[in-house]
PDB file of C-alpha atoms in Angstrom:
ATOM      1  CA  UNK A   1      10.373   0.981  39.758  1.00 52.00           C
ATOM      2  CA  UNK A   2       8.198   3.331  38.308  1.00 55.00           C
ATOM      3  CA  UNK A   3       7.669   5.390  35.177  1.00 65.00           C
ATOM      4  CA  UNK A   4       8.772   9.062  34.669  1.00 81.00           C
ATOM      5  CA  UNK A   5       7.824  11.532  31.930  1.00 80.00           C
ATOM      6  CA  UNK A   6       6.560  14.768  30.739  1.00 87.00           C
ATOM      7  CA  UNK A   7       3.268  16.768  31.173  1.00 91.00           C
ATOM      8  CA  UNK A   8       1.481  18.256  28.189  1.00 93.00           C
ATOM      9  CA  UNK A   9       4.274  20.643  26.655  1.00 94.00           C
ATOM     10  CA  UNK A  10       4.887  22.045  23.268  1.00 95.00           C
ATOM     11  CA  UNK A  11       8.086  22.751  21.405  1.00 94.00           C
ATOM     12  CA  UNK A  12       9.352  25.512  18.809  1.00 95.00           C
ATOM     13  CA  UNK A  13      11.267  22.979  16.982  1.00 94.00           C
ATOM     14  CA  UNK A  14      10.930  19.302  15.281  1.00 94.00           C
ATOM     15  CA  UNK A  15      12.060  16.232  17.316  1.00 94.00           C
ATOM     16  CA  UNK A  16      12.930  12.926  16.471  1.00 95.00           C
ATOM     17  CA  UNK A  17      12.546  10.471  19.366  1.00 94.00           C
ATOM     18  CA  UNK A  18      14.014   7.373  19.870  1.00 92.00           C
ATOM     19  CA  UNK A  19      14.457   4.333  22.714  1.00 91.00           C
ATOM     20  CA  UNK A  20      17.058   1.787  21.929  1.00 88.00           C
ATOM     21  CA  UNK A  21      16.314   0.639  25.611  1.00 88.00           C
ATOM     22  CA  UNK A  22      12.892   0.361  27.252  1.00 88.00           C
ATOM     23  CA  UNK A  23      10.065   2.383  25.800  1.00 85.00           C
ATOM     24  CA  UNK A  24       8.366   5.953  25.697  1.00 90.00           C
ATOM     25  CA  UNK A  25       4.662   6.569  25.246  1.00 90.00           C
ATOM     26  CA  UNK A  26       3.949   9.911  23.500  1.00 92.00           C
ATOM     27  CA  UNK A  27       0.269  10.946  23.557  1.00 92.00           C
ATOM     28  CA  UNK A  28      -0.911  14.040  21.635  1.00 92.00           C
ATOM     29  CA  UNK A  29      -4.499  14.855  19.513  1.00 89.00           C
ATOM     30  CA  UNK A  30      -6.129  12.067  21.052  1.00 87.00           C
ATOM     31  CA  UNK A  31      -3.596   9.609  20.003  1.00 85.00           C
ATOM     32  CA  UNK A  32      -0.918   7.430  21.471  1.00 85.00           C
ATOM     33  CA  UNK A  33       2.535   6.134  19.999  1.00 82.00           C
ATOM     34  CA  UNK A  34       5.362   3.695  21.467  1.00 83.00           C
ATOM     35  CA  UNK A  35       8.591   4.679  20.845  1.00 85.00           C
ATOM     36  CA  UNK A  36      11.164   1.655  21.213  1.00 79.00           C
ATOM     37  CA  UNK A  37      14.247  -0.079  19.744  1.00 77.00           C
ATOM     38  CA  UNK A  38      12.842  -0.306  16.209  1.00 71.00           C
ATOM     39  CA  UNK A  39      10.327   2.677  15.697  1.00 78.00           C
ATOM     40  CA  UNK A  40      11.134   6.040  16.568  1.00 86.00           C
ATOM     41  CA  UNK A  41       8.704   9.035  16.396  1.00 89.00           C
ATOM     42  CA  UNK A  42       8.847  12.386  14.596  1.00 91.00           C
ATOM     43  CA  UNK A  43       6.981  15.038  16.684  1.00 94.00           C
ATOM     44  CA  UNK A  44       6.479  18.398  14.764  1.00 93.00           C
ATOM     45  CA  UNK A  45       6.928  21.822  15.944  1.00 95.00           C
ATOM     46  CA  UNK A  46       3.670  23.250  17.335  1.00 96.00           C
ATOM     47  CA  UNK A  47       2.054  20.002  18.486  1.00 95.00           C
ATOM     48  CA  UNK A  48       1.239  20.142  22.064  1.00 96.00           C
ATOM     49  CA  UNK A  49       1.887  16.475  23.370  1.00 95.00           C
ATOM     50  CA  UNK A  50       3.317  14.637  26.822  1.00 95.00           C
ATOM     51  CA  UNK A  51       5.177  11.495  27.226  1.00 93.00           C
ATOM     52  CA  UNK A  52       5.633   8.895  30.044  1.00 92.00           C
ATOM     53  CA  UNK A  53       9.096   6.731  30.021  1.00 91.00           C
ATOM     54  CA  UNK A  54       9.754   3.040  31.462  1.00 89.00           C
ATOM     55  CA  UNK A  55      11.778   2.518  34.198  1.00 87.00           C
ATOM     56  CA  UNK A  56      14.631   1.054  32.126  1.00 88.00           C
ATOM     57  CA  UNK A  57      14.481   3.626  29.033  1.00 89.00           C
ATOM     58  CA  UNK A  58      17.114   4.979  27.482  1.00 89.00           C
ATOM     59  CA  UNK A  59      15.923   8.127  25.367  1.00 90.00           C
ATOM     60  CA  UNK A  60      17.697   9.410  22.223  1.00 91.00           C
ATOM     61  CA  UNK A  61      16.548  12.868  20.916  1.00 92.00           C
ATOM     62  CA  UNK A  62      17.260  15.028  18.061  1.00 93.00           C
ATOM     63  CA  UNK A  63      16.321  18.369  17.613  1.00 92.00           C
ATOM     64  CA  UNK A  64      15.563  20.092  14.505  1.00 92.00           C
ATOM     65  CA  UNK A  65      14.950  23.998  13.444  1.00 91.00           C
ATOM     66  CA  UNK A  66      11.384  24.306  12.311  1.00 91.00           C
ATOM     67  CA  UNK A  67      12.333  27.663  10.283  1.00 89.00           C
ATOM     68  CA  UNK A  68      15.300  25.539   8.382  1.00 87.00           C
ATOM     69  CA  UNK A  69      13.897  21.921   8.064  1.00 86.00           C
ATOM     70  CA  UNK A  70      10.845  20.885   6.221  1.00 84.00           C
ATOM     71  CA  UNK A  71       9.544  17.998   7.961  1.00 82.00           C
ATOM     72  CA  UNK A  72       6.458  16.395   5.920  1.00 73.00           C
ATOM     73  CA  UNK A  73       4.323  15.822   9.086  1.00 78.00           C
ATOM     74  CA  UNK A  74       1.709  17.867  10.685  1.00 82.00           C
ATOM     75  CA  UNK A  75       1.141  15.490  13.207  1.00 84.00           C
ATOM     76  CA  UNK A  76       3.418  13.118  15.487  1.00 87.00           C
ATOM     77  CA  UNK A  77       4.337  10.077  12.897  1.00 82.00           C
ATOM     78  CA  UNK A  78       6.103   6.771  13.747  1.00 79.00           C
ATOM     79  CA  UNK A  79       8.790   5.589  11.386  1.00 79.00           C
ATOM     80  CA  UNK A  80      10.928   2.685  11.180  1.00 74.00           C
ATOM     81  CA  UNK A  81      14.515   2.884  12.252  1.00 79.00           C
ATOM     82  CA  UNK A  82      16.900   1.110  10.248  1.00 74.00           C
ATOM     83  CA  UNK A  83      20.285  -0.227  11.651  1.00 72.00           C
ATOM     84  CA  UNK A  84      21.913   2.521   9.453  1.00 78.00           C
ATOM     85  CA  UNK A  85      20.068   5.219  11.514  1.00 85.00           C
ATOM     86  CA  UNK A  86      20.225   3.373  14.821  1.00 85.00           C
ATOM     87  CA  UNK A  87      24.178   3.323  14.359  1.00 87.00           C
ATOM     88  CA  UNK A  88      23.798   7.089  13.426  1.00 89.00           C
ATOM     89  CA  UNK A  89      21.775   7.854  16.914  1.00 90.00           C
ATOM     90  CA  UNK A  90      23.755   6.019  19.070  1.00 89.00           C
ATOM     91  CA  UNK A  91      27.299   7.263  17.719  1.00 88.00           C
ATOM     92  CA  UNK A  92      25.959  10.678  18.360  1.00 87.00           C
ATOM     93  CA  UNK A  93      25.051   9.553  22.221  1.00 83.00           C
ATOM     94  CA  UNK A  94      28.528   8.254  22.341  1.00 77.00           C
ATOM     95  CA  UNK A  95      30.178  11.363  21.683  1.00 69.00           C
ATOM     96  CA  UNK A  96      30.443  13.697  24.732  1.00 62.00           C
ATOM     97  CA  UNK A  97      29.691  16.903  22.668  1.00 60.00           C
ATOM     98  CA  UNK A  98      28.088  15.828  19.550  1.00 65.00           C
ATOM     99  CA  UNK A  99      27.501  18.726  16.962  1.00 73.00           C
ATOM    100  CA  UNK A 100      24.014  20.036  16.686  1.00 75.00           C
ATOM    101  CA  UNK A 101      21.710  18.284  14.374  1.00 77.00           C
ATOM    102  CA  UNK A 102      22.368  19.504  10.906  1.00 83.00           C
ATOM    103  CA  UNK A 103      21.134  18.717   7.205  1.00 86.00           C
ATOM    104  CA  UNK A 104      23.140  15.421   7.343  1.00 84.00           C
ATOM    105  CA  UNK A 105      21.564  13.959  10.346  1.00 87.00           C
ATOM    106  CA  UNK A 106      18.139  15.436   9.241  1.00 88.00           C
ATOM    107  CA  UNK A 107      18.175  13.626   5.952  1.00 83.00           C
ATOM    108  CA  UNK A 108      19.466  10.696   7.238  1.00 84.00           C
ATOM    109  CA  UNK A 109      16.596  10.110   9.758  1.00 86.00           C
ATOM    110  CA  UNK A 110      13.999  11.223   7.105  1.00 79.00           C
ATOM    111  CA  UNK A 111      15.014   8.762   4.673  1.00 71.00           C
ATOM    112  CA  UNK A 112      11.844   6.836   4.716  1.00 72.00           C
ATOM    113  CA  UNK A 113       8.966   6.607   2.942  1.00 75.00           C
ATOM    114  CA  UNK A 114       6.492   9.272   4.274  1.00 73.00           C
ATOM    115  CA  UNK A 115       3.493   7.008   4.202  1.00 83.00           C
ATOM    116  CA  UNK A 116       5.378   3.491   5.434  1.00 83.00           C
ATOM    117  CA  UNK A 117       3.327   1.495   7.787  1.00 84.00           C
ATOM    118  CA  UNK A 118       5.041   1.163  11.388  1.00 81.00           C
ATOM    119  CA  UNK A 119       6.633  -2.363  11.267  1.00 79.00           C
ATOM    120  CA  UNK A 120       8.961  -3.251  14.599  1.00 77.00           C
ATOM    121  CA  UNK A 121      11.072  -5.776  14.345  1.00 76.00           C
ATOM    122  CA  UNK A 122      11.137  -9.073  16.400  1.00 81.00           C
ATOM    123  CA  UNK A 123      13.944  -8.960  18.960  1.00 78.00           C
ATOM    124  CA  UNK A 124      14.741 -12.834  19.711  1.00 86.00           C
ATOM    125  CA  UNK A 125      17.464 -14.395  16.978  1.00 86.00           C
ATOM    126  CA  UNK A 126      15.464 -17.148  15.350  1.00 91.00           C
ATOM    127  CA  UNK A 127      12.642 -14.951  14.885  1.00 90.00           C
ATOM    128  CA  UNK A 128      14.514 -11.668  13.721  1.00 84.00           C
ATOM    129  CA  UNK A 129      15.850 -14.054  11.025  1.00 87.00           C
ATOM    130  CA  UNK A 130      12.676 -14.736   9.914  1.00 91.00           C
ATOM    131  CA  UNK A 131      11.740 -11.003   9.824  1.00 86.00           C
ATOM    132  CA  UNK A 132      15.077 -10.492   7.609  1.00 80.00           C
ATOM    133  CA  UNK A 133      14.089 -13.233   5.183  1.00 85.00           C
ATOM    134  CA  UNK A 134      10.765 -11.992   4.504  1.00 87.00           C
ATOM    135  CA  UNK A 135      12.579  -8.374   4.008  1.00 81.00           C
ATOM    136  CA  UNK A 136      14.729  -9.489   1.697  1.00 80.00           C
ATOM    137  CA  UNK A 137      11.793 -11.120  -0.014  1.00 85.00           C
ATOM    138  CA  UNK A 138       8.522 -10.032   0.622  1.00 88.00           C
ATOM    139  CA  UNK A 139       6.931 -12.061  -2.185  1.00 91.00           C
ATOM    140  CA  UNK A 140       7.812 -15.123  -0.734  1.00 92.00           C
ATOM    141  CA  UNK A 141       4.580 -17.371  -0.309  1.00 92.00           C
ATOM    142  CA  UNK A 142       6.001 -19.498   2.698  1.00 94.00           C
ATOM    143  CA  UNK A 143       3.678 -19.819   5.244  1.00 94.00           C
ATOM    144  CA  UNK A 144       4.340 -19.460   9.165  1.00 95.00           C
ATOM    145  CA  UNK A 145       4.545 -23.508   9.601  1.00 96.00           C
ATOM    146  CA  UNK A 146       7.194 -23.741   6.389  1.00 96.00           C
ATOM    147  CA  UNK A 147       9.317 -20.750   7.627  1.00 95.00           C
ATOM    148  CA  UNK A 148       9.356 -22.355  11.210  1.00 95.00           C
ATOM    149  CA  UNK A 149      10.509 -25.987   9.613  1.00 95.00           C
ATOM    150  CA  UNK A 150      13.083 -24.290   7.973  1.00 93.00           C
ATOM    151  CA  UNK A 151      14.332 -21.976  10.520  1.00 92.00           C
ATOM    152  CA  UNK A 152      13.936 -25.687  13.399  1.00 93.00           C
ATOM    153  CA  UNK A 153      11.378 -23.900  15.463  1.00 94.00           C
ATOM    154  CA  UNK A 154       7.826 -24.861  15.822  1.00 95.00           C
ATOM    155  CA  UNK A 155       4.683 -22.801  13.646  1.00 95.00           C
ATOM    156  CA  UNK A 156       2.745 -22.106  17.341  1.00 96.00           C
ATOM    157  CA  UNK A 157       6.447 -20.736  18.803  1.00 95.00           C
ATOM    158  CA  UNK A 158       7.007 -18.797  15.863  1.00 95.00           C
ATOM    159  CA  UNK A 159       3.525 -17.171  16.024  1.00 95.00           C
ATOM    160  CA  UNK A 160       3.422 -16.574  19.627  1.00 95.00           C
ATOM    161  CA  UNK A 161       6.837 -14.754  19.339  1.00 93.00           C
ATOM    162  CA  UNK A 162       6.053 -12.666  16.330  1.00 92.00           C
ATOM    163  CA  UNK A 163       2.615 -11.189  18.495  1.00 91.00           C
ATOM    164  CA  UNK A 164       4.716 -10.953  21.486  1.00 89.00           C
ATOM    165  CA  UNK A 165       7.680  -8.900  20.168  1.00 84.00           C
ATOM    166  CA  UNK A 166       6.286  -6.749  17.465  1.00 83.00           C
ATOM    167  CA  UNK A 167       2.500  -6.663  18.570  1.00 84.00           C
ATOM    168  CA  UNK A 168       1.149  -8.333  15.227  1.00 89.00           C
ATOM    169  CA  UNK A 169       0.319 -11.662  14.350  1.00 94.00           C
ATOM    170  CA  UNK A 170       2.776 -12.995  11.603  1.00 96.00           C
ATOM    171  CA  UNK A 171       0.432 -12.717   8.715  1.00 95.00           C
ATOM    172  CA  UNK A 172      -0.248  -8.927   9.684  1.00 94.00           C
ATOM    173  CA  UNK A 173       3.538  -8.003   9.981  1.00 93.00           C
ATOM    174  CA  UNK A 174       4.167  -9.877   6.284  1.00 95.00           C
ATOM    175  CA  UNK A 175       1.075  -7.797   5.054  1.00 95.00           C
ATOM    176  CA  UNK A 176       2.557  -4.288   6.365  1.00 92.00           C
ATOM    177  CA  UNK A 177       5.982  -5.238   5.237  1.00 90.00           C
ATOM    178  CA  UNK A 178       4.449  -6.171   1.465  1.00 93.00           C
ATOM    179  CA  UNK A 179       2.513  -3.039   1.335  1.00 93.00           C
ATOM    180  CA  UNK A 180       5.272  -0.865   2.411  1.00 89.00           C
ATOM    181  CA  UNK A 181       7.507  -2.461  -0.580  1.00 87.00           C
ATOM    182  CA  UNK A 182       4.232  -1.765  -2.769  1.00 91.00           C
ATOM    183  CA  UNK A 183       4.634   2.082  -1.963  1.00 89.00           C
ATOM    184  CA  UNK A 184       8.197   2.664  -3.565  1.00 81.00           C
ATOM    185  CA  UNK A 185       7.153   0.655  -6.369  1.00 87.00           C
ATOM    186  CA  UNK A 186       4.204   2.816  -7.058  1.00 89.00           C
ATOM    187  CA  UNK A 187       6.145   6.021  -6.776  1.00 84.00           C
ATOM    188  CA  UNK A 188       8.201   4.295  -9.415  1.00 81.00           C
ATOM    189  CA  UNK A 189       5.336   4.005 -11.845  1.00 88.00           C
ATOM    190  CA  UNK A 190       4.663   0.632 -11.871  1.00 90.00           C
ATOM    191  CA  UNK A 191       1.263  -0.837 -12.425  1.00 94.00           C
ATOM    192  CA  UNK A 192      -1.236  -1.923  -9.826  1.00 96.00           C
ATOM    193  CA  UNK A 193      -1.283  -5.671 -11.199  1.00 95.00           C
ATOM    194  CA  UNK A 194       2.739  -5.790 -11.541  1.00 94.00           C
ATOM    195  CA  UNK A 195       3.490  -3.973  -7.795  1.00 94.00           C
ATOM    196  CA  UNK A 196       0.932  -6.716  -6.547  1.00 96.00           C
ATOM    197  CA  UNK A 197       2.697 -10.114  -8.138  1.00 94.00           C
ATOM    198  CA  UNK A 198       5.854  -8.351  -6.997  1.00 92.00           C
ATOM    199  CA  UNK A 199       5.423  -8.020  -2.966  1.00 93.00           C
ATOM    200  CA  UNK A 200       3.410 -11.172  -3.190  1.00 94.00           C
ATOM    201  CA  UNK A 201      -0.239 -10.861  -2.895  1.00 96.00           C
ATOM    202  CA  UNK A 202      -1.872 -13.830  -4.345  1.00 94.00           C
ATOM    203  CA  UNK A 203      -4.270 -11.586  -6.289  1.00 96.00           C
ATOM    204  CA  UNK A 204      -4.355  -7.943  -7.512  1.00 96.00           C
ATOM    205  CA  UNK A 205      -7.922  -7.770  -5.758  1.00 97.00           C
ATOM    206  CA  UNK A 206      -6.712  -9.336  -2.590  1.00 96.00           C
ATOM    207  CA  UNK A 207      -3.693  -6.225  -3.103  1.00 97.00           C
ATOM    208  CA  UNK A 208      -6.412  -3.507  -3.848  1.00 97.00           C
ATOM    209  CA  UNK A 209      -8.501  -4.390  -0.637  1.00 97.00           C
ATOM    210  CA  UNK A 210      -5.319  -4.664   1.657  1.00 96.00           C
ATOM    211  CA  UNK A 211      -4.021  -1.348   0.470  1.00 96.00           C
ATOM    212  CA  UNK A 212      -7.439   0.460   0.910  1.00 95.00           C
ATOM    213  CA  UNK A 213      -7.604  -0.889   3.985  1.00 94.00           C
ATOM    214  CA  UNK A 214      -4.510   0.574   5.276  1.00 92.00           C
ATOM    215  CA  UNK A 215      -3.909   3.927   3.459  1.00 92.00           C
ATOM    216  CA  UNK A 216      -7.917   4.870   2.837  1.00 92.00           C
ATOM    217  CA  UNK A 217      -7.351   4.872  -0.857  1.00 93.00           C
ATOM    218  CA  UNK A 218      -6.513   2.234  -4.000  1.00 95.00           C
ATOM    219  CA  UNK A 219      -3.193   1.941  -4.987  1.00 95.00           C
ATOM    220  CA  UNK A 220      -4.513   3.507  -8.504  1.00 94.00           C
ATOM    221  CA  UNK A 221      -5.923   6.462  -6.594  1.00 94.00           C
ATOM    222  CA  UNK A 222      -2.628   6.515  -4.680  1.00 93.00           C
ATOM    223  CA  UNK A 223      -0.532   6.287  -8.022  1.00 89.00           C
ATOM    224  CA  UNK A 224      -2.161   8.997  -9.665  1.00 86.00           C
ATOM    225  CA  UNK A 225      -2.186  11.677  -6.474  1.00 78.00           C
ATOM    226  CA  UNK A 226       1.180  11.145  -6.064  1.00 67.00           C
ATOM    227  CA  UNK A 227       1.982  11.316  -9.903  1.00 62.00           C
ATOM    228  CA  UNK A 228      -0.233  14.939 -10.015  1.00 58.00           C
ATOM    229  CA  UNK A 229       1.632  15.901  -6.692  1.00 53.00           C
ATOM    230  CA  UNK A 230       5.121  15.679  -8.359  1.00 48.00           C
ATOM    231  CA  UNK A 231       4.423  17.303 -11.577  1.00 44.00           C
ATOM    232  CA  UNK A 232       2.773  20.182  -9.698  1.00 44.00           C
ATOM    233  CA  UNK A 233       6.334  20.694  -7.695  1.00 41.00           C
ATOM    234  CA  UNK A 234       8.802  22.788  -9.264  1.00 40.00           C
TER     235      UNK A 234
END
């Protein structure tokens, strides 16, 4: 079976893409993004893009009037899809004549931190249980070996499954999870030292280095920029 898709094209509206089955690869601005079970993609109005669908892909698309809805992105942006958002999207697919996507749908699909790193969830039951435990307590210091023992599997199996199902190692996945939690805490005005400890970094310096690696600025600079930006908004 072969893939299908669309050649380069552009929309006059914002589009949210999600694939509960299979995958979609979207290319634009010399970059490619994969849309799958745990990650959706916002494609802003006016951005030329192309797409390829795996043979088994089921694609959910929601479109929003660019003049009515203020999307905070100017380029295609992947976002994590929560269980609540997934339920919303699938419920609209099951409806034979769904209402046009309006403010409520837009608000619920936009309910994620705009700077959050994409974080695909694993799919196999044991590995998903480990990921959910980490999500509940990002600061948990247990190693992959300790988690494996607690969930009655081997460390090698756990590490291989994380790599195969999320595209990243256990440690990489946990670092991204911790940094995503850190964004919300910094937005609340908590200090860099407090945030570092709260999300589980062994040292403040390690937190600063990791934050700068992924976001291109230190957490202190990030927090100051956001504070100044909020003061400038009406």
